[in-house]
mmCIF file of C-alpha atoms in Angstrom:
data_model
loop_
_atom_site.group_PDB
_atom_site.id
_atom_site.type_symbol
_atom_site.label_atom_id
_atom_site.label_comp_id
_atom_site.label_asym_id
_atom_site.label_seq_id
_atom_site.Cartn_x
_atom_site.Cartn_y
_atom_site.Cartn_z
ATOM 1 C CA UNK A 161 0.000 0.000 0.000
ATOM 2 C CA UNK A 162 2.552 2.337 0.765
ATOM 3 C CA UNK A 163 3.824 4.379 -1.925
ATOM 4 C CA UNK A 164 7.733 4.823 -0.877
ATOM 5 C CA UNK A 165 7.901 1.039 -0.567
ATOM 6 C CA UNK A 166 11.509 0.535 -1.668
ATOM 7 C CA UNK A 167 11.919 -1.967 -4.882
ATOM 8 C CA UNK A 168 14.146 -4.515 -2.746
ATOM 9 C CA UNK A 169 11.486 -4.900 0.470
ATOM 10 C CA UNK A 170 8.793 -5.416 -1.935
ATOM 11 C CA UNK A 171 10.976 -8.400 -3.538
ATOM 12 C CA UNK A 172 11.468 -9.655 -0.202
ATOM 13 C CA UNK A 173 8.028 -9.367 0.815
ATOM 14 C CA UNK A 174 6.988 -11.098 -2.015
ATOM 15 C CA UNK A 175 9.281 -13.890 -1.411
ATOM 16 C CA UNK A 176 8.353 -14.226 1.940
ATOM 17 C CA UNK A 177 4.740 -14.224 1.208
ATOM 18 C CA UNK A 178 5.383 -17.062 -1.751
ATOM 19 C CA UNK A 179 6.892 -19.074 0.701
ATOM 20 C CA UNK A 180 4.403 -18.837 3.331
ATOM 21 C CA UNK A 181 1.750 -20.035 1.349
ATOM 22 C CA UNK A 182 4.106 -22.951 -0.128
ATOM 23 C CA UNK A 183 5.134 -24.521 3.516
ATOM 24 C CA UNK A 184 1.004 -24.166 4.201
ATOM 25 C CA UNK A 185 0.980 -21.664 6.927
ATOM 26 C CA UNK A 186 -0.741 -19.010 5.538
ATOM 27 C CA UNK A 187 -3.717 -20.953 4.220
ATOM 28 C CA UNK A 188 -6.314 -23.437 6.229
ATOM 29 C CA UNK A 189 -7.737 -25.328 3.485
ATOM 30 C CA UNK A 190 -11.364 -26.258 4.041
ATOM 31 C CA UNK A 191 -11.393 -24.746 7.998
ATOM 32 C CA UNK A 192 -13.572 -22.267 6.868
ATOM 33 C CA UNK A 193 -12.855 -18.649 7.557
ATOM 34 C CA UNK A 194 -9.720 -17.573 10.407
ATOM 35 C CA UNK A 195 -10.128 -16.024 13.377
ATOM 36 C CA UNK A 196 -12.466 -16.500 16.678
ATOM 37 C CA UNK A 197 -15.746 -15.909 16.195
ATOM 38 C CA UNK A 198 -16.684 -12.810 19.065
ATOM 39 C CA UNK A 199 -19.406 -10.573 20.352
ATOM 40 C CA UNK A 200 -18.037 -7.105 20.016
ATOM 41 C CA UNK A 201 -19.503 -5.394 22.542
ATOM 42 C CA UNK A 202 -20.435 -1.884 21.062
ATOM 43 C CA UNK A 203 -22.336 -0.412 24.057
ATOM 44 C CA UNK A 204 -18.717 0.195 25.144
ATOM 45 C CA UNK A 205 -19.161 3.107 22.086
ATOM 46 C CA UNK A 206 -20.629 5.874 20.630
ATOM 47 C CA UNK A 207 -20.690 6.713 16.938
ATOM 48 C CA UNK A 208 -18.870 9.348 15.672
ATOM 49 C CA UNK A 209 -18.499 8.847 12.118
ATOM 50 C CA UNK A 210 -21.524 7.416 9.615
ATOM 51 C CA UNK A 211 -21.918 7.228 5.801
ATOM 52 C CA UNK A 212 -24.379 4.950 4.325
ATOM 53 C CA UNK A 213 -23.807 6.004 0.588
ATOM 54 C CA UNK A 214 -27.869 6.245 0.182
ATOM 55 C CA UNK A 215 -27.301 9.771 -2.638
ATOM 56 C CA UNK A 216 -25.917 9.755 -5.494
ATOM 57 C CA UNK A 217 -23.117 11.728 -4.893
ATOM 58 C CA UNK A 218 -19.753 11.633 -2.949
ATOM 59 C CA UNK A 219 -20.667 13.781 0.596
ATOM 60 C CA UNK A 220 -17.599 16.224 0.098
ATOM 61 C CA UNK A 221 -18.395 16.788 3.646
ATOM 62 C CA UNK A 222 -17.010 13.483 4.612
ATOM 63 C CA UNK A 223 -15.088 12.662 1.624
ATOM 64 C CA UNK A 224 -11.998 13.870 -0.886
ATOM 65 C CA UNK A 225 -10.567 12.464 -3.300
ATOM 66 C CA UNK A 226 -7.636 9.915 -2.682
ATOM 67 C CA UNK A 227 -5.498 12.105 -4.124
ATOM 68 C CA UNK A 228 -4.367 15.584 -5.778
ATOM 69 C CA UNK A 229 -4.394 16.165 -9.106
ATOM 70 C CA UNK A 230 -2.845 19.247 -11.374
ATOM 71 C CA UNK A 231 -5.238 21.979 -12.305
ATOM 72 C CA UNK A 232 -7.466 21.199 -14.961
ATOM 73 C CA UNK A 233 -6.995 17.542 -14.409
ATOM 74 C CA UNK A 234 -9.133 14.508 -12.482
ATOM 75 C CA UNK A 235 -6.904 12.008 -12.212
ATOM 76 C CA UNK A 236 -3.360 11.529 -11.299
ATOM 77 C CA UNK A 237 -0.445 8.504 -11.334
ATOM 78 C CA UNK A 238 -0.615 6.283 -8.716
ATOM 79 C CA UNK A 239 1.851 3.673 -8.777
ATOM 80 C CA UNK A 240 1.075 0.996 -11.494
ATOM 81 C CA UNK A 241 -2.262 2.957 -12.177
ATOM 82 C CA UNK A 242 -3.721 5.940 -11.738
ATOM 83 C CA UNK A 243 -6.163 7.069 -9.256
ATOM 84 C CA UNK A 244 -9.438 9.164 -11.023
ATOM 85 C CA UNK A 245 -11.685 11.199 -9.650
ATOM 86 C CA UNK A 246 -14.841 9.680 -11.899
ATOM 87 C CA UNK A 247 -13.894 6.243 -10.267
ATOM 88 C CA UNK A 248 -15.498 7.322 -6.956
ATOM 89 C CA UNK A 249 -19.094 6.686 -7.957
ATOM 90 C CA UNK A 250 -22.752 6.647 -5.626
ATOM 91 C CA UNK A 251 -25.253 4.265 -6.814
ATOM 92 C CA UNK A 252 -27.655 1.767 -5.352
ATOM 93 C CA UNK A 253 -26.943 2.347 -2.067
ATOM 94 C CA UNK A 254 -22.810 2.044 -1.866
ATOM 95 C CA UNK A 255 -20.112 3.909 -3.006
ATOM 96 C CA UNK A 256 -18.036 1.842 -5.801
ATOM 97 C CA UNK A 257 -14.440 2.726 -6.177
ATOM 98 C CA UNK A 258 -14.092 1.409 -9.771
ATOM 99 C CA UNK A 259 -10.686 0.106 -12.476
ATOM 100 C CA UNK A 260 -10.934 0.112 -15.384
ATOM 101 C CA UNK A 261 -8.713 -0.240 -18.605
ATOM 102 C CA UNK A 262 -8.732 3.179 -20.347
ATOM 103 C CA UNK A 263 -6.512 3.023 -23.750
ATOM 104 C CA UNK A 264 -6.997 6.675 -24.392
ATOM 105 C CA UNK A 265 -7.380 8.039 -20.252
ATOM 106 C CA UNK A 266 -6.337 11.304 -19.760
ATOM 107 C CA UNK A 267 -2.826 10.409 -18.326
ATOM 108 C CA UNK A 268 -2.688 8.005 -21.228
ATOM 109 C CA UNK A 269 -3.098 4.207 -21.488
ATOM 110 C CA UNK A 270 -3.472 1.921 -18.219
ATOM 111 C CA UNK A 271 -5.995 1.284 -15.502
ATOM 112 C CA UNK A 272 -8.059 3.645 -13.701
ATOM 113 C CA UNK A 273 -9.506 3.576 -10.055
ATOM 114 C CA UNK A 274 -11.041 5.125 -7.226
ATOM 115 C CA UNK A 275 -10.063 6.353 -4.136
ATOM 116 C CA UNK A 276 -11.483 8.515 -1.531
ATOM 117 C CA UNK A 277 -10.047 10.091 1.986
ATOM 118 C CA UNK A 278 -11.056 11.755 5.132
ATOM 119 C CA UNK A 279 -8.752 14.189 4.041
ATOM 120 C CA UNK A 280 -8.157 17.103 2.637
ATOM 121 C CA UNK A 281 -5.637 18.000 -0.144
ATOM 122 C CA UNK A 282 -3.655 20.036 2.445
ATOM 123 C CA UNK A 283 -1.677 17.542 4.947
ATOM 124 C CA UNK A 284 -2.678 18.006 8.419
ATOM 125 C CA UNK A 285 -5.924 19.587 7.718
ATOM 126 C CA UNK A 286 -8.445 16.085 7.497
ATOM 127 C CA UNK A 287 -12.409 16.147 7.327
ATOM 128 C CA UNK A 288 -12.299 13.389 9.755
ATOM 129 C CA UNK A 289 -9.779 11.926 12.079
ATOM 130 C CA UNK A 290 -9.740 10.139 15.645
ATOM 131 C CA UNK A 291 -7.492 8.718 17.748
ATOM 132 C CA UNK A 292 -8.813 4.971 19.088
ATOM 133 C CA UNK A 293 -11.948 3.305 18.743
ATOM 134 C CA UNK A 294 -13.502 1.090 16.355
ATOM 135 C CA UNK A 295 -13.453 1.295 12.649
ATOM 136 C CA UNK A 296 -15.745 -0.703 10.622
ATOM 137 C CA UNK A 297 -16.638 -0.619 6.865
ATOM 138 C CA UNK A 298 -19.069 -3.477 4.609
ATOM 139 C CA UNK A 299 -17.839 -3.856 1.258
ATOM 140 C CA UNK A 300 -17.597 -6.348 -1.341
ATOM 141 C CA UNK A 301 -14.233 -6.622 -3.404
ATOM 142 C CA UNK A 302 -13.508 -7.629 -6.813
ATOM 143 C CA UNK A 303 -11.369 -10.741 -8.315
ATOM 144 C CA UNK A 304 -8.729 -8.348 -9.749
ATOM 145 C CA UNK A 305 -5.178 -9.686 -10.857
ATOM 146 C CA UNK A 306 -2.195 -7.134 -10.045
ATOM 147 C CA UNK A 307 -4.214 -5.063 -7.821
ATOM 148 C CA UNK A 308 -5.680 -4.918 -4.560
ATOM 149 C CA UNK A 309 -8.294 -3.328 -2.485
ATOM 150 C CA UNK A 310 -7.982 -1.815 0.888
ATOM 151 C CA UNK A 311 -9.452 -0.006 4.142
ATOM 152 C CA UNK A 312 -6.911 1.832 5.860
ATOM 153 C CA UNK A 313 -5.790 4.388 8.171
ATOM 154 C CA UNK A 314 -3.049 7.323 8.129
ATOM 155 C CA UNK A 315 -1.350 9.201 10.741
ATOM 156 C CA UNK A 316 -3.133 12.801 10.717
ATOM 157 C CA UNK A 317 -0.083 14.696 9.136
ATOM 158 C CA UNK A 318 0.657 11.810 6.303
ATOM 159 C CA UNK A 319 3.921 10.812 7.648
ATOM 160 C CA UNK A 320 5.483 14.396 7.533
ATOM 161 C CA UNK A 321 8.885 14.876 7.685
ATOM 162 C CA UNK A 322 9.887 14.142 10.906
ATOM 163 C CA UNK A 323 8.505 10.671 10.756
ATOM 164 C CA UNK A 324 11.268 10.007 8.152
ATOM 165 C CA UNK A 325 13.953 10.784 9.692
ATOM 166 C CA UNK A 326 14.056 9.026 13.250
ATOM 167 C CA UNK A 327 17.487 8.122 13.739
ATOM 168 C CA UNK A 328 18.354 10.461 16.581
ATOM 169 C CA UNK A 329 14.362 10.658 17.401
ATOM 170 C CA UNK A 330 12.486 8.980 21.125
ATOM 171 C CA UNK A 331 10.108 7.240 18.834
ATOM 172 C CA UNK A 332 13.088 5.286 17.168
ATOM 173 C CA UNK A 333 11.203 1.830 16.113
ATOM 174 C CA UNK A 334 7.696 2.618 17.751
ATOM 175 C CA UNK A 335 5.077 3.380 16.132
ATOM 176 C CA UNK A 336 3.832 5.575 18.678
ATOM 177 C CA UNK A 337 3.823 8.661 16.853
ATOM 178 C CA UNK A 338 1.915 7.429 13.809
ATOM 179 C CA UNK A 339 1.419 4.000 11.857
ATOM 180 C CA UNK A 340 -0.363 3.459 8.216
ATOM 181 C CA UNK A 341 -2.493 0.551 8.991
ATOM 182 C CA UNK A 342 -4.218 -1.252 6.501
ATOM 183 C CA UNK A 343 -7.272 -2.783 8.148
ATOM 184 C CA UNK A 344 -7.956 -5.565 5.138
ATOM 185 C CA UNK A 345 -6.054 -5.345 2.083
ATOM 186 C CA UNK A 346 -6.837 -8.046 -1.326
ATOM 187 C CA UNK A 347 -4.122 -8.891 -2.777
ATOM 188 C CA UNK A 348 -4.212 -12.757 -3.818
ATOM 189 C CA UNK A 349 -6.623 -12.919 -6.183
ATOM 190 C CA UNK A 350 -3.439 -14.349 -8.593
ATOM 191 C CA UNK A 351 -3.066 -17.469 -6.330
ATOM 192 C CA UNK A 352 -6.783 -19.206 -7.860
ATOM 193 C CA UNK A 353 -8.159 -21.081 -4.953
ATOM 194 C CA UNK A 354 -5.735 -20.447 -2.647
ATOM 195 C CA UNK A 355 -6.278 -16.306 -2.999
ATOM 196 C CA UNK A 356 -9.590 -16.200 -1.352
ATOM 197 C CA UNK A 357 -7.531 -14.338 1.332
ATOM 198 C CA UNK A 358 -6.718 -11.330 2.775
ATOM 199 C CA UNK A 359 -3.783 -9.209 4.919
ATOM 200 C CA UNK A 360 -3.750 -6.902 7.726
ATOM 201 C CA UNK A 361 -0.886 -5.336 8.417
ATOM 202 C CA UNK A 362 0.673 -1.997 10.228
ATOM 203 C CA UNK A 363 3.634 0.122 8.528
ATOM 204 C CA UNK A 364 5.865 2.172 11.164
ATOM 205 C CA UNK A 365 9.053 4.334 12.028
ATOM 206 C CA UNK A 366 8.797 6.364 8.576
ATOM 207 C CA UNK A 367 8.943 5.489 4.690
ATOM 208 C CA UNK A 368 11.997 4.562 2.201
ATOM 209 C CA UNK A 369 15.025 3.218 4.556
ATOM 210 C CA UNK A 370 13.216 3.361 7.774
ATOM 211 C CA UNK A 371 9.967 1.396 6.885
ATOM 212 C CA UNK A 372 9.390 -1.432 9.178
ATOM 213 C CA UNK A 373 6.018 -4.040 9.350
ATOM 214 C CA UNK A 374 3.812 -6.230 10.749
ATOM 215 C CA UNK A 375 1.651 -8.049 8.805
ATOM 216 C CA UNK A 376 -0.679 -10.994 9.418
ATOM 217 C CA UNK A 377 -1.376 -12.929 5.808
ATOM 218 C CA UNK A 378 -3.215 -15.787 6.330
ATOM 219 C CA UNK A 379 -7.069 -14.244 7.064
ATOM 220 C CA UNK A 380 -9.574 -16.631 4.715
ATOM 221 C CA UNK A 381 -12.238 -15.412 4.013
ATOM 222 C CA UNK A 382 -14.993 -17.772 1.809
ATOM 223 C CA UNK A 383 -16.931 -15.850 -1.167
ATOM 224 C CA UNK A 384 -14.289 -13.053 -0.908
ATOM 225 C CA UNK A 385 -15.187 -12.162 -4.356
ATOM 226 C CA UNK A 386 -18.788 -12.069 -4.481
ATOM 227 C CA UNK A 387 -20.111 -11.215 -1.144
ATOM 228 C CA UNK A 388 -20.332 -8.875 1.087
ATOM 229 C CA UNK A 389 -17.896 -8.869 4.558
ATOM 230 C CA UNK A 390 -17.601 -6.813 7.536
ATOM 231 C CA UNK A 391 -13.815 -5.638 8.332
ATOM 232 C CA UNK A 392 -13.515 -4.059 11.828
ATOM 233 C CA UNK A 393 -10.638 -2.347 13.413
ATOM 234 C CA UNK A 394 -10.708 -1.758 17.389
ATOM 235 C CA UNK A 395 -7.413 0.593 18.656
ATOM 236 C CA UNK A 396 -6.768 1.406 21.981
ATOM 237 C CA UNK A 397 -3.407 2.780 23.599
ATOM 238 C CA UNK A 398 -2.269 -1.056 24.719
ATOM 239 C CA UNK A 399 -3.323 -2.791 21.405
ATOM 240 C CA UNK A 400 -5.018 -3.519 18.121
ATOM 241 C CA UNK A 401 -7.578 -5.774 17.029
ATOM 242 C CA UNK A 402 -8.478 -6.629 13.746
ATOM 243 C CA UNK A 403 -11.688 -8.456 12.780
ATOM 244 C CA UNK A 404 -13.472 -10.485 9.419
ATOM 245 C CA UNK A 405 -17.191 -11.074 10.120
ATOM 246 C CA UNK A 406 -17.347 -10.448 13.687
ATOM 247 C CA UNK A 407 -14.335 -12.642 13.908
ATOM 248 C CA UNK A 408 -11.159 -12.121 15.856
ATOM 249 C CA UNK A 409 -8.167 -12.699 13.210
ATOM 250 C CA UNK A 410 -5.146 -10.546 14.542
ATOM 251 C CA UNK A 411 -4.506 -8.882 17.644
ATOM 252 C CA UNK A 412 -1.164 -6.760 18.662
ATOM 253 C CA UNK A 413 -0.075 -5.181 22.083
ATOM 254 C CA UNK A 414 2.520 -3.045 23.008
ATOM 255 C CA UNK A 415 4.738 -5.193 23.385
ATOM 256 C CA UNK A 416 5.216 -6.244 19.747
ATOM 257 C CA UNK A 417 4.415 -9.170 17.167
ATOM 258 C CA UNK A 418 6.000 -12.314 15.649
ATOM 259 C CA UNK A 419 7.506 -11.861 12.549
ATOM 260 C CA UNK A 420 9.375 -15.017 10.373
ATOM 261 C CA UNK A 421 9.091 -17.157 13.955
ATOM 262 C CA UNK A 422 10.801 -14.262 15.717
ATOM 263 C CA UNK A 423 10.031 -11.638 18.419
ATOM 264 C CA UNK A 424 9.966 -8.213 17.596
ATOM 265 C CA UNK A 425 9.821 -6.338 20.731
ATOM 266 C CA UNK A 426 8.651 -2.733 19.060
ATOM 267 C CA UNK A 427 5.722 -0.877 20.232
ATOM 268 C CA UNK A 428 3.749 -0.420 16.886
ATOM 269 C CA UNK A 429 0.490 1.254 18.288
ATOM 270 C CA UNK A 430 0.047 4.811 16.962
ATOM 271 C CA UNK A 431 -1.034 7.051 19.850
ATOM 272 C CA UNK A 432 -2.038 10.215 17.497
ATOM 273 C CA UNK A 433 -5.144 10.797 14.787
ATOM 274 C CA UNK A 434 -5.119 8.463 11.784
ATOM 275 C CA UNK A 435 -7.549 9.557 9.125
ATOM 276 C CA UNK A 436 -9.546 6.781 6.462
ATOM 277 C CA UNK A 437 -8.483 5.903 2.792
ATOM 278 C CA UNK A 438 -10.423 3.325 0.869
ATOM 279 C CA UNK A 439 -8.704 2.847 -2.630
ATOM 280 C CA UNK A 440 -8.168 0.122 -5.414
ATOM 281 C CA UNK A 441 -4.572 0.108 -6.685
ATOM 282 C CA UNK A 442 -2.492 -1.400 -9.358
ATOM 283 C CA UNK A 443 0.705 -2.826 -8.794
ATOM 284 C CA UNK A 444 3.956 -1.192 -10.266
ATOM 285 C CA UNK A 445 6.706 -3.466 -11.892
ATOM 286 C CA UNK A 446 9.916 -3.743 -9.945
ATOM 287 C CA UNK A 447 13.135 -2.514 -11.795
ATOM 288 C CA UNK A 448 13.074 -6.000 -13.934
ATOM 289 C CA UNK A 449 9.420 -5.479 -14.681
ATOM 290 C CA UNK A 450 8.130 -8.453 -12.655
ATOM 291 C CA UNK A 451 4.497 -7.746 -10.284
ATOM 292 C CA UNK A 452 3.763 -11.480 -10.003
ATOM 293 C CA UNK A 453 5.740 -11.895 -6.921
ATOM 294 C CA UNK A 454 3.592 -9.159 -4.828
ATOM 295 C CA UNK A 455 0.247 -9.502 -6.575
ATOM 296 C CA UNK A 456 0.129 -10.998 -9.801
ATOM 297 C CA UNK A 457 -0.238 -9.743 -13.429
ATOM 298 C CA UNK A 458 -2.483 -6.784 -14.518
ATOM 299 C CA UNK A 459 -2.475 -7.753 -17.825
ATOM 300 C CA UNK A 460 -4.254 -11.154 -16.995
ATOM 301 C CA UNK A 461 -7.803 -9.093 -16.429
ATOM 302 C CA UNK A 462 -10.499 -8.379 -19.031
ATOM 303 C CA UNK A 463 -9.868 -4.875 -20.290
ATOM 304 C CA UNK A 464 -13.152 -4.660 -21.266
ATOM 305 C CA UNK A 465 -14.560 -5.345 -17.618
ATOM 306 C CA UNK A 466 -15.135 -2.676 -14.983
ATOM 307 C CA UNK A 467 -13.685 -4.208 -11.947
ATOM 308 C CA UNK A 468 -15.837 -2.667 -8.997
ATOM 309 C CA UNK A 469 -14.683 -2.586 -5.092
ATOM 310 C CA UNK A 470 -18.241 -1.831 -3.403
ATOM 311 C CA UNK A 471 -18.876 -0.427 -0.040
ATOM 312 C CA UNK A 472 -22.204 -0.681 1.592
ATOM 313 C CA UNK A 473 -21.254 1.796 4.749
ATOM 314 C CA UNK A 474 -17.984 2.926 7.041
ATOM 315 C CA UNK A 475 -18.859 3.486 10.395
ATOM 316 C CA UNK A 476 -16.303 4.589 13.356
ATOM 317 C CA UNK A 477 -17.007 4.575 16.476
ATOM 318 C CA UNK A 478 -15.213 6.371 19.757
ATOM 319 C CA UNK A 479 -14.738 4.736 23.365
ATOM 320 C CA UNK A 480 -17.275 6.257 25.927
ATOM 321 C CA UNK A 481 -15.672 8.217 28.942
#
């Protein structure tokens, strides 16, 4: 998801990932969907944030564009893609976030998607943001190769400066002062069967040479493509909690997470505002051109499909005092 990610950690990633699912330990064949199956109990909250997409119109109130774009323009590059304004559409009762293959688009020939944001197209300045609580959004994603669809949250300043350059800094491997975390992300349609998955994971300490994360990659999830599926997000100061259908699938405290068989003993909770993204992206080649490794091929989908990621509502809720 994030856009500094170097060329050599995505390689790695991607290995890591590919051998994950190899040695079996990311997928449960046939054990139905991960996680523990919970009562959340919401009268512990209050609702502070509601749209239900019932116009037929983005609520610029609530909304911008995932993105800014030069004058005169509505869409912009966005790594293997580009994000477009006109791919943020209200119908029917949910707002679809929509690719598709545009041979003459405005930025030229590739694929176009949505994306929307809580905020605005100055950094720091956000139509919505919160610090803990419980994030929730229903949405139905489509089987996409090379591309993925995601929920996710920002620190309120977009990683400024400072959060780049840590190396003399208190927050030095925390992620204290701000984390991107991607609540569900969709990136395995390329696997056949074995895709019907999809990640969480938490990126910390800064972009480019600092980037550290946390991922957990194994979350199945039956009818992924076709129905709809509840992806929740609870975030206090001593952890996170991550759920699929009411059902507990990853859960991180402050004193780390287990990454490769190994204990990493950083604090990764953010302990500032984090505004909301919702996006579809396209993966961008690597130096030798390859995307299979992260996400597969975008040249295996139907250019004459629209590829749709629907979402029914996004709800957030804050703790009561």
């Amino acid at each position: 998801m994030t856009n500094m990610l170097g060329g050599n950690i995505k390689r790695l990633l991607a290995i890591f990932i590919i051998l994950m699912f190899a040695v079996g330990t990311v997928f449960c064949a046939g054990c139905g969907d991960s996680g523990k199956k919970v009562d959340i109990d919401m009268s512990r909250f209050e609702l502070t944030f509601e749209d239900n997409f019932d116009g037929d119109t983005l609520d610029r109130t609530k909304w911008n564009f995932g993105f800014e774009v030069e004058e005169g323009k509505v869409s912009s590059k966005r790594k293997g893609g580009f994000w477009s304004q006109d791919g943020a559409i209200v119908q029917d009762g949910n707002l679809i976030l929509r690719t598709d293959w545009r041979e003459n688009g405005e930025n030229g020939a590739g694929w176009y998607s949505g994306a929307v944001m809580t905020r605005t197209d100055v950094v720091g300045e956000n139509l919505f943001e919160q610090q803990y609580g419980y994030f929730e959004a229903r949405c139905k994603t489509p089987l996409f190769y090379g591309g993925w669809c995601a929920f996710w949250l920002m620190p309120y300043d977009g990683f400024a400066e400072e959060h780049a350059n840590q190396l003399s800094d208190k927050h030095l491997h925390t992620g204290v002062d701000g984390t991107e975390i991607d609540i569900f992300e969709t990136p395995f349609a390329y696997l056949g069967r074995r895709g019907s998955v999809i990640n969480h994971a938490v990126h910390y300490d800064g972009y480019r040479d600092y980037l550290k994360s946390a991922s957990k990659v194994n979350i199945k999830v039956s009818d992924l493509y076709t129905e709809y599926h509840t992806y929740g997000f609870e975030w206090t100061a001593d952890y996170y909690k991550f759920y699929v259908d009411s059902r507990l699938t990853w859960e991180v405290g402050t004193d780390g997470y287990t990454k490769n068989g190994k204990r990493v003993s950083h604090n990764i909770i953010s302990q500032v505002k984090e505004y909301m993204l919702l996006s579809f992206e396209v993966v961008s080649p690597d130096a030798e051109g390859n995307t299979v490794g992260w996400c597969g091929d975008p040249e295996k989908n139907d250019k004459s499909k629209n590829y749709d990621f629907a979402i029914d509502y996004v709800r957030v809720y804050q703790f009561k005092d």
